[in-house]
Short mmCIF file of N, CA, C and O in Angstrom, two decimals:
data_model
loop_
_atom_site.label_atom_id
_atom_site.label_comp_id
_atom_site.label_asym_id
_atom_site.label_seq_id
_atom_site.Cartn_x
_atom_site.Cartn_y
_atom_site.Cartn_z
N MET A 100 52.34 17.35 39.33
CA MET A 100 51.64 17.23 38.06
C MET A 100 51.30 18.61 37.50
O MET A 100 51.42 18.84 36.31
N LYS A 101 50.89 19.52 38.40
CA LYS A 101 50.51 20.86 37.97
C LYS A 101 51.70 21.58 37.33
O LYS A 101 51.56 22.26 36.32
N LYS A 102 52.92 21.40 37.92
CA LYS A 102 54.11 22.03 37.37
C LYS A 102 54.41 21.50 35.97
O LYS A 102 54.82 22.25 35.10
N ILE A 103 54.23 20.20 35.76
CA ILE A 103 54.50 19.60 34.45
C ILE A 103 53.55 20.17 33.40
O ILE A 103 53.97 20.54 32.31
N VAL A 104 52.28 20.25 33.74
CA VAL A 104 51.29 20.78 32.81
C VAL A 104 51.60 22.24 32.48
O VAL A 104 51.56 22.65 31.32
N LEU A 105 51.95 23.02 33.51
CA LEU A 105 52.28 24.42 33.27
C LEU A 105 53.54 24.56 32.42
O LEU A 105 53.61 25.41 31.54
N SER A 106 54.53 23.70 32.66
CA SER A 106 55.76 23.75 31.87
C SER A 106 55.49 23.39 30.41
O SER A 106 56.01 24.04 29.51
N LEU A 107 54.70 22.37 30.20
CA LEU A 107 54.38 21.98 28.82
C LEU A 107 53.57 23.06 28.12
O LEU A 107 53.79 23.34 26.94
N THR A 108 52.66 23.69 28.85
CA THR A 108 51.89 24.80 28.28
C THR A 108 52.81 25.93 27.89
O THR A 108 52.67 26.53 26.82
N LEU A 109 53.77 26.23 28.75
CA LEU A 109 54.74 27.28 28.48
C LEU A 109 55.55 26.97 27.23
O LEU A 109 55.73 27.82 26.37
N VAL A 110 56.00 25.73 27.10
CA VAL A 110 56.80 25.34 25.93
C VAL A 110 55.98 25.46 24.65
O VAL A 110 56.45 26.01 23.65
N VAL A 111 54.74 24.98 24.68
CA VAL A 111 53.87 25.07 23.50
C VAL A 111 53.63 26.53 23.13
O VAL A 111 53.69 26.91 21.96
N THR A 112 53.39 27.36 24.12
CA THR A 112 53.17 28.79 23.87
C THR A 112 54.41 29.42 23.27
O THR A 112 54.33 30.21 22.32
N MET A 113 55.57 29.07 23.79
CA MET A 113 56.82 29.64 23.28
C MET A 113 57.05 29.23 21.82
O MET A 113 57.53 30.02 21.02
N PHE A 114 56.72 28.00 21.49
CA PHE A 114 56.92 27.54 20.12
C PHE A 114 56.06 28.31 19.12
O PHE A 114 56.40 28.42 17.96
N SER A 115 54.96 28.84 19.60
CA SER A 115 54.07 29.57 18.71
C SER A 115 54.47 31.04 18.54
O SER A 115 53.93 31.73 17.70
N CYS A 116 55.42 31.50 19.31
CA CYS A 116 55.87 32.89 19.23
C CYS A 116 56.96 33.06 18.18
O CYS A 116 57.86 32.26 18.09
N ASN A 117 56.85 34.10 17.39
CA ASN A 117 57.86 34.36 16.36
C ASN A 117 59.23 34.65 16.94
O ASN A 117 60.24 34.37 16.32
N SER A 118 59.31 35.22 18.13
CA SER A 118 60.60 35.60 18.70
C SER A 118 61.48 34.42 19.09
O SER A 118 62.65 34.59 19.35
N VAL A 119 60.93 33.22 19.13
CA VAL A 119 61.73 32.05 19.50
C VAL A 119 61.83 31.03 18.38
O VAL A 119 62.24 29.91 18.61
N LYS A 120 61.54 31.41 17.16
CA LYS A 120 61.60 30.47 16.05
C LYS A 120 62.99 29.90 15.82
O LYS A 120 63.15 28.77 15.40
N ASN A 121 64.04 30.68 16.11
CA ASN A 121 65.40 30.22 15.87
C ASN A 121 66.06 29.62 17.11
O ASN A 121 67.23 29.32 17.10
N VAL A 122 65.31 29.42 18.17
CA VAL A 122 65.85 28.86 19.40
C VAL A 122 65.87 27.34 19.29
O VAL A 122 64.96 26.73 18.74
N ASN A 123 66.90 26.74 19.82
CA ASN A 123 66.99 25.28 19.86
C ASN A 123 65.87 24.78 20.77
O ASN A 123 65.92 24.91 21.98
N THR A 124 64.86 24.19 20.17
CA THR A 124 63.66 23.80 20.93
C THR A 124 63.95 22.70 21.93
O THR A 124 63.29 22.64 22.96
N SER A 125 64.93 21.85 21.67
CA SER A 125 65.23 20.81 22.64
C SER A 125 65.83 21.42 23.90
O SER A 125 65.58 20.95 25.00
N SER A 126 66.61 22.50 23.77
CA SER A 126 67.16 23.18 24.94
C SER A 126 66.06 23.83 25.76
O SER A 126 66.09 23.79 26.99
N VAL A 127 65.10 24.43 25.09
CA VAL A 127 63.98 25.06 25.79
C VAL A 127 63.16 24.00 26.53
O VAL A 127 62.78 24.19 27.68
N ALA A 128 62.93 22.88 25.88
CA ALA A 128 62.18 21.80 26.52
C ALA A 128 62.94 21.25 27.72
O ALA A 128 62.35 20.99 28.78
N GLU A 129 64.25 21.07 27.57
CA GLU A 129 65.08 20.60 28.69
C GLU A 129 65.05 21.60 29.83
O GLU A 129 64.96 21.23 31.00
N ALA A 130 65.15 22.88 29.50
CA ALA A 130 65.12 23.94 30.52
C ALA A 130 63.78 23.93 31.25
O ALA A 130 63.74 24.06 32.48
N ALA A 131 62.70 23.79 30.51
CA ALA A 131 61.36 23.76 31.13
C ALA A 131 61.22 22.57 32.05
O ALA A 131 60.67 22.69 33.16
N THR A 132 61.73 21.42 31.63
CA THR A 132 61.67 20.22 32.46
C THR A 132 62.49 20.40 33.73
O THR A 132 62.04 20.10 34.83
N LEU A 133 63.72 20.91 33.57
CA LEU A 133 64.58 21.13 34.73
C LEU A 133 63.97 22.16 35.67
O LEU A 133 63.94 21.98 36.88
N LEU A 134 63.44 23.23 35.11
CA LEU A 134 62.84 24.29 35.91
C LEU A 134 61.66 23.75 36.72
O LEU A 134 61.50 24.09 37.89
N SER A 135 60.87 22.89 36.12
CA SER A 135 59.70 22.34 36.83
C SER A 135 60.12 21.37 37.93
O SER A 135 59.34 21.11 38.85
N SER A 136 61.33 20.83 37.86
CA SER A 136 61.78 19.88 38.86
C SER A 136 62.56 20.53 40.01
O SER A 136 62.88 19.86 40.98
N LEU A 137 62.86 21.82 39.89
CA LEU A 137 63.61 22.49 40.95
C LEU A 137 62.79 22.57 42.23
O LEU A 137 61.58 22.75 42.20
N SER A 138 63.48 22.42 43.35
CA SER A 138 62.84 22.52 44.66
C SER A 138 63.82 23.15 45.63
O SER A 138 64.93 23.52 45.25
N SER A 139 63.43 23.23 46.87
CA SER A 139 64.32 23.82 47.88
C SER A 139 65.57 22.97 48.09
O SER A 139 66.54 23.43 48.68
N ASN A 140 65.56 21.74 47.59
CA ASN A 140 66.73 20.86 47.71
C ASN A 140 67.62 20.91 46.47
O ASN A 140 68.57 20.14 46.36
N SER A 141 67.32 21.78 45.54
CA SER A 141 68.09 21.87 44.30
C SER A 141 69.50 22.39 44.58
O SER A 141 69.76 23.05 45.59
N THR A 142 70.41 22.10 43.64
CA THR A 142 71.81 22.46 43.82
C THR A 142 72.23 23.57 42.87
O THR A 142 71.56 23.85 41.87
N VAL A 143 73.37 24.16 43.17
CA VAL A 143 73.95 25.18 42.30
C VAL A 143 74.26 24.56 40.93
O VAL A 143 74.12 25.21 39.91
N GLN A 144 74.63 23.28 40.91
CA GLN A 144 74.92 22.60 39.64
C GLN A 144 73.66 22.56 38.76
O GLN A 144 73.74 22.78 37.55
N GLN A 145 72.51 22.31 39.34
CA GLN A 145 71.26 22.31 38.58
C GLN A 145 70.96 23.71 38.04
O GLN A 145 70.51 23.85 36.90
N ILE A 146 71.22 24.74 38.84
CA ILE A 146 71.02 26.12 38.39
C ILE A 146 72.00 26.44 37.26
O ILE A 146 71.64 27.10 36.28
N SER A 147 73.22 25.96 37.36
CA SER A 147 74.22 26.18 36.31
C SER A 147 73.78 25.52 35.01
O SER A 147 73.90 26.12 33.92
N THR A 148 73.25 24.32 35.10
CA THR A 148 72.73 23.63 33.91
C THR A 148 71.57 24.41 33.32
O THR A 148 71.50 24.60 32.10
N LEU A 149 70.67 24.89 34.17
CA LEU A 149 69.54 25.69 33.72
C LEU A 149 70.03 26.95 33.02
O LEU A 149 69.53 27.32 31.95
N PHE A 150 71.03 27.61 33.61
CA PHE A 150 71.60 28.82 33.02
C PHE A 150 72.10 28.54 31.60
O PHE A 150 71.79 29.29 30.67
N ASN A 151 72.84 27.46 31.44
CA ASN A 151 73.38 27.13 30.12
C ASN A 151 72.29 26.81 29.11
O ASN A 151 72.43 27.12 27.92
N LEU A 152 71.21 26.19 29.56
CA LEU A 152 70.09 25.90 28.66
C LEU A 152 69.34 27.16 28.26
O LEU A 152 68.89 27.30 27.12
N LEU A 153 69.17 28.08 29.21
CA LEU A 153 68.42 29.31 28.92
C LEU A 153 69.23 30.33 28.12
O LEU A 153 68.66 31.12 27.37
N ASP A 154 70.54 30.32 28.27
CA ASP A 154 71.41 31.27 27.57
C ASP A 154 71.57 30.82 26.12
O ASP A 154 72.62 30.37 25.69
N THR A 155 70.51 30.98 25.35
CA THR A 155 70.47 30.45 23.98
C THR A 155 71.44 31.12 23.03
O THR A 155 71.91 30.50 22.08
N ASN A 156 71.79 32.37 23.27
CA ASN A 156 72.74 33.06 22.38
C ASN A 156 74.17 33.00 22.92
O ASN A 156 75.08 33.57 22.32
N LYS A 157 74.35 32.31 24.03
CA LYS A 157 75.68 32.04 24.61
C LYS A 157 76.48 33.31 24.89
O LYS A 157 77.68 33.36 24.68
N ASP A 158 75.80 34.34 25.41
CA ASP A 158 76.50 35.59 25.74
C ASP A 158 76.79 35.70 27.24
O ASP A 158 77.12 36.76 27.74
N GLU A 159 76.67 34.58 27.95
CA GLU A 159 76.96 34.52 29.39
C GLU A 159 75.97 35.34 30.22
O GLU A 159 76.31 35.79 31.32
N ALA A 160 74.77 35.54 29.70
CA ALA A 160 73.72 36.25 30.42
C ALA A 160 72.36 35.77 29.91
O ALA A 160 72.25 35.35 28.77
N ILE A 161 71.38 35.86 30.76
CA ILE A 161 70.01 35.50 30.37
C ILE A 161 69.22 36.79 30.26
O ILE A 161 69.07 37.54 31.24
N SER A 162 68.73 37.07 29.07
CA SER A 162 67.90 38.26 28.87
C SER A 162 66.46 37.92 29.21
O SER A 162 66.10 36.74 29.37
N SER A 163 65.62 38.92 29.27
CA SER A 163 64.21 38.66 29.59
C SER A 163 63.54 37.84 28.50
O SER A 163 62.58 37.12 28.78
N THR A 164 64.04 37.90 27.28
CA THR A 164 63.45 37.10 26.19
C THR A 164 63.91 35.64 26.25
O THR A 164 63.26 34.78 25.68
N GLU A 165 65.00 35.37 26.94
CA GLU A 165 65.46 33.99 27.10
C GLU A 165 64.86 33.33 28.34
O GLU A 165 64.85 32.11 28.44
N ALA A 166 64.38 34.11 29.27
CA ALA A 166 63.83 33.59 30.53
C ALA A 166 62.47 32.94 30.30
O ALA A 166 61.68 33.39 29.47
N ILE A 167 62.24 31.86 31.04
CA ILE A 167 60.94 31.16 30.98
C ILE A 167 60.48 30.86 32.40
O ILE A 167 61.26 30.90 33.34
N GLY A 168 59.21 30.55 32.53
CA GLY A 168 58.65 30.09 33.79
C GLY A 168 58.93 31.00 34.97
O GLY A 168 58.79 32.22 34.88
N SER A 169 59.35 30.39 36.07
CA SER A 169 59.58 31.15 37.30
C SER A 169 60.77 32.09 37.17
O SER A 169 60.85 33.09 37.89
N VAL A 170 61.68 31.83 36.23
CA VAL A 170 62.78 32.76 35.99
C VAL A 170 62.21 34.05 35.40
O VAL A 170 62.54 35.15 35.83
N ALA A 171 61.32 33.92 34.43
CA ALA A 171 60.68 35.09 33.83
C ALA A 171 59.79 35.80 34.85
O ALA A 171 59.78 37.03 34.93
N ASP A 172 59.05 35.02 35.64
CA ASP A 172 58.14 35.60 36.63
C ASP A 172 58.88 36.41 37.69
O ASP A 172 58.34 37.37 38.22
N ASN A 173 60.10 36.00 38.00
CA ASN A 173 60.88 36.65 39.06
C ASN A 173 62.09 37.40 38.51
O ASN A 173 63.03 37.70 39.25
N PHE A 174 62.06 37.72 37.22
CA PHE A 174 63.22 38.31 36.56
C PHE A 174 63.70 39.58 37.27
O PHE A 174 64.88 39.72 37.57
N SER A 175 62.80 40.50 37.55
CA SER A 175 63.22 41.77 38.16
C SER A 175 63.77 41.57 39.57
O SER A 175 64.67 42.29 39.99
N THR A 176 63.26 40.58 40.29
CA THR A 176 63.78 40.28 41.62
C THR A 176 65.18 39.68 41.54
O THR A 176 66.06 40.03 42.31
N LEU A 177 65.37 38.79 40.57
CA LEU A 177 66.67 38.13 40.41
C LEU A 177 67.73 39.08 39.84
O LEU A 177 68.91 38.93 40.11
N ASP A 178 67.31 40.05 39.05
CA ASP A 178 68.23 40.99 38.41
C ASP A 178 68.68 42.04 39.42
O ASP A 178 68.29 43.20 39.37
N THR A 179 69.55 41.63 40.32
CA THR A 179 69.94 42.49 41.45
C THR A 179 70.73 43.72 41.03
O THR A 179 70.72 44.72 41.75
N ASP A 180 71.42 43.68 39.89
CA ASP A 180 72.16 44.86 39.45
C ASP A 180 71.38 45.69 38.43
O ASP A 180 71.89 46.67 37.89
N SER A 181 70.15 45.31 38.18
CA SER A 181 69.23 46.05 37.29
C SER A 181 69.81 46.36 35.92
O SER A 181 69.59 47.43 35.36
N ASN A 182 70.52 45.38 35.33
CA ASN A 182 71.09 45.59 33.99
C ASN A 182 70.29 44.86 32.91
O ASN A 182 70.76 44.70 31.80
N SER A 183 69.10 44.42 33.25
CA SER A 183 68.18 43.76 32.31
C SER A 183 68.70 42.42 31.79
O SER A 183 68.31 41.97 30.73
N SER A 184 69.59 41.80 32.55
CA SER A 184 70.03 40.44 32.23
C SER A 184 70.45 39.76 33.53
O SER A 184 70.72 40.41 34.53
N LEU A 185 70.45 38.43 33.49
CA LEU A 185 70.81 37.66 34.67
C LEU A 185 72.14 36.96 34.46
O LEU A 185 72.33 36.27 33.45
N SER A 186 73.02 37.13 35.40
CA SER A 186 74.27 36.37 35.41
C SER A 186 74.00 35.04 36.11
O SER A 186 72.94 34.85 36.72
N LEU A 187 74.97 34.15 36.07
CA LEU A 187 74.82 32.88 36.78
C LEU A 187 74.64 33.13 38.28
O LEU A 187 73.81 32.50 38.92
N THR A 188 75.39 34.06 38.81
CA THR A 188 75.28 34.40 40.23
C THR A 188 73.87 34.88 40.56
O THR A 188 73.29 34.47 41.57
N GLU A 189 73.31 35.73 39.72
CA GLU A 189 71.96 36.23 39.96
C GLU A 189 70.93 35.10 39.84
O GLU A 189 69.98 35.03 40.63
N LEU A 190 71.11 34.22 38.86
CA LEU A 190 70.16 33.11 38.69
C LEU A 190 70.21 32.17 39.90
O LEU A 190 69.19 31.59 40.26
N THR A 191 71.36 32.06 40.53
CA THR A 191 71.47 31.23 41.72
C THR A 191 70.53 31.73 42.81
O THR A 191 70.10 30.96 43.67
N GLY A 192 70.15 33.00 42.77
CA GLY A 192 69.18 33.55 43.71
C GLY A 192 67.82 32.85 43.63
O GLY A 192 67.01 32.94 44.55
N LEU A 193 67.58 32.15 42.53
CA LEU A 193 66.34 31.39 42.38
C LEU A 193 66.21 30.34 43.48
O LEU A 193 65.12 30.04 43.93
N LEU A 194 67.36 29.80 43.93
CA LEU A 194 67.32 28.80 45.00
C LEU A 194 66.69 29.38 46.27
O LEU A 194 65.94 28.70 46.96
N GLY A 195 66.99 30.64 46.57
CA GLY A 195 66.41 31.29 47.74
C GLY A 195 64.91 31.48 47.62
O GLY A 195 64.20 31.44 48.61
N LEU A 196 64.42 31.66 46.40
CA LEU A 196 62.98 31.83 46.18
C LEU A 196 62.23 30.52 46.30
O LEU A 196 61.01 30.52 46.51
N LEU A 197 62.93 29.41 46.17
CA LEU A 197 62.28 28.08 46.24
C LEU A 197 62.07 27.61 47.66
O LEU A 197 61.37 26.63 47.88
N LYS A 198 62.66 28.28 48.62
CA LYS A 198 62.55 27.83 50.03
C LYS A 198 61.30 28.33 50.68
O LYS A 198 60.65 29.20 50.30
#
């Protein structure tokens, strides 16, 4: 329940920010829901779906402005090549943080 409340709070906060006015809000909501449901039993397919939802500009990378929730909180840890964006391979590292 706590994860759901935090995810909804995050989505509401994001909607109020000018930097996300042009973002597909249904994708952000789907990403927040999926992110809140991830656990140590999550699959690479779920991470791939999350990646596609977060990559709002479809440049095959997640920037810090596209990251939400635990992806944003752990961005620097996940960004193993320190290029200020996350590839699908780097985002898969989120599974290791969930254990």
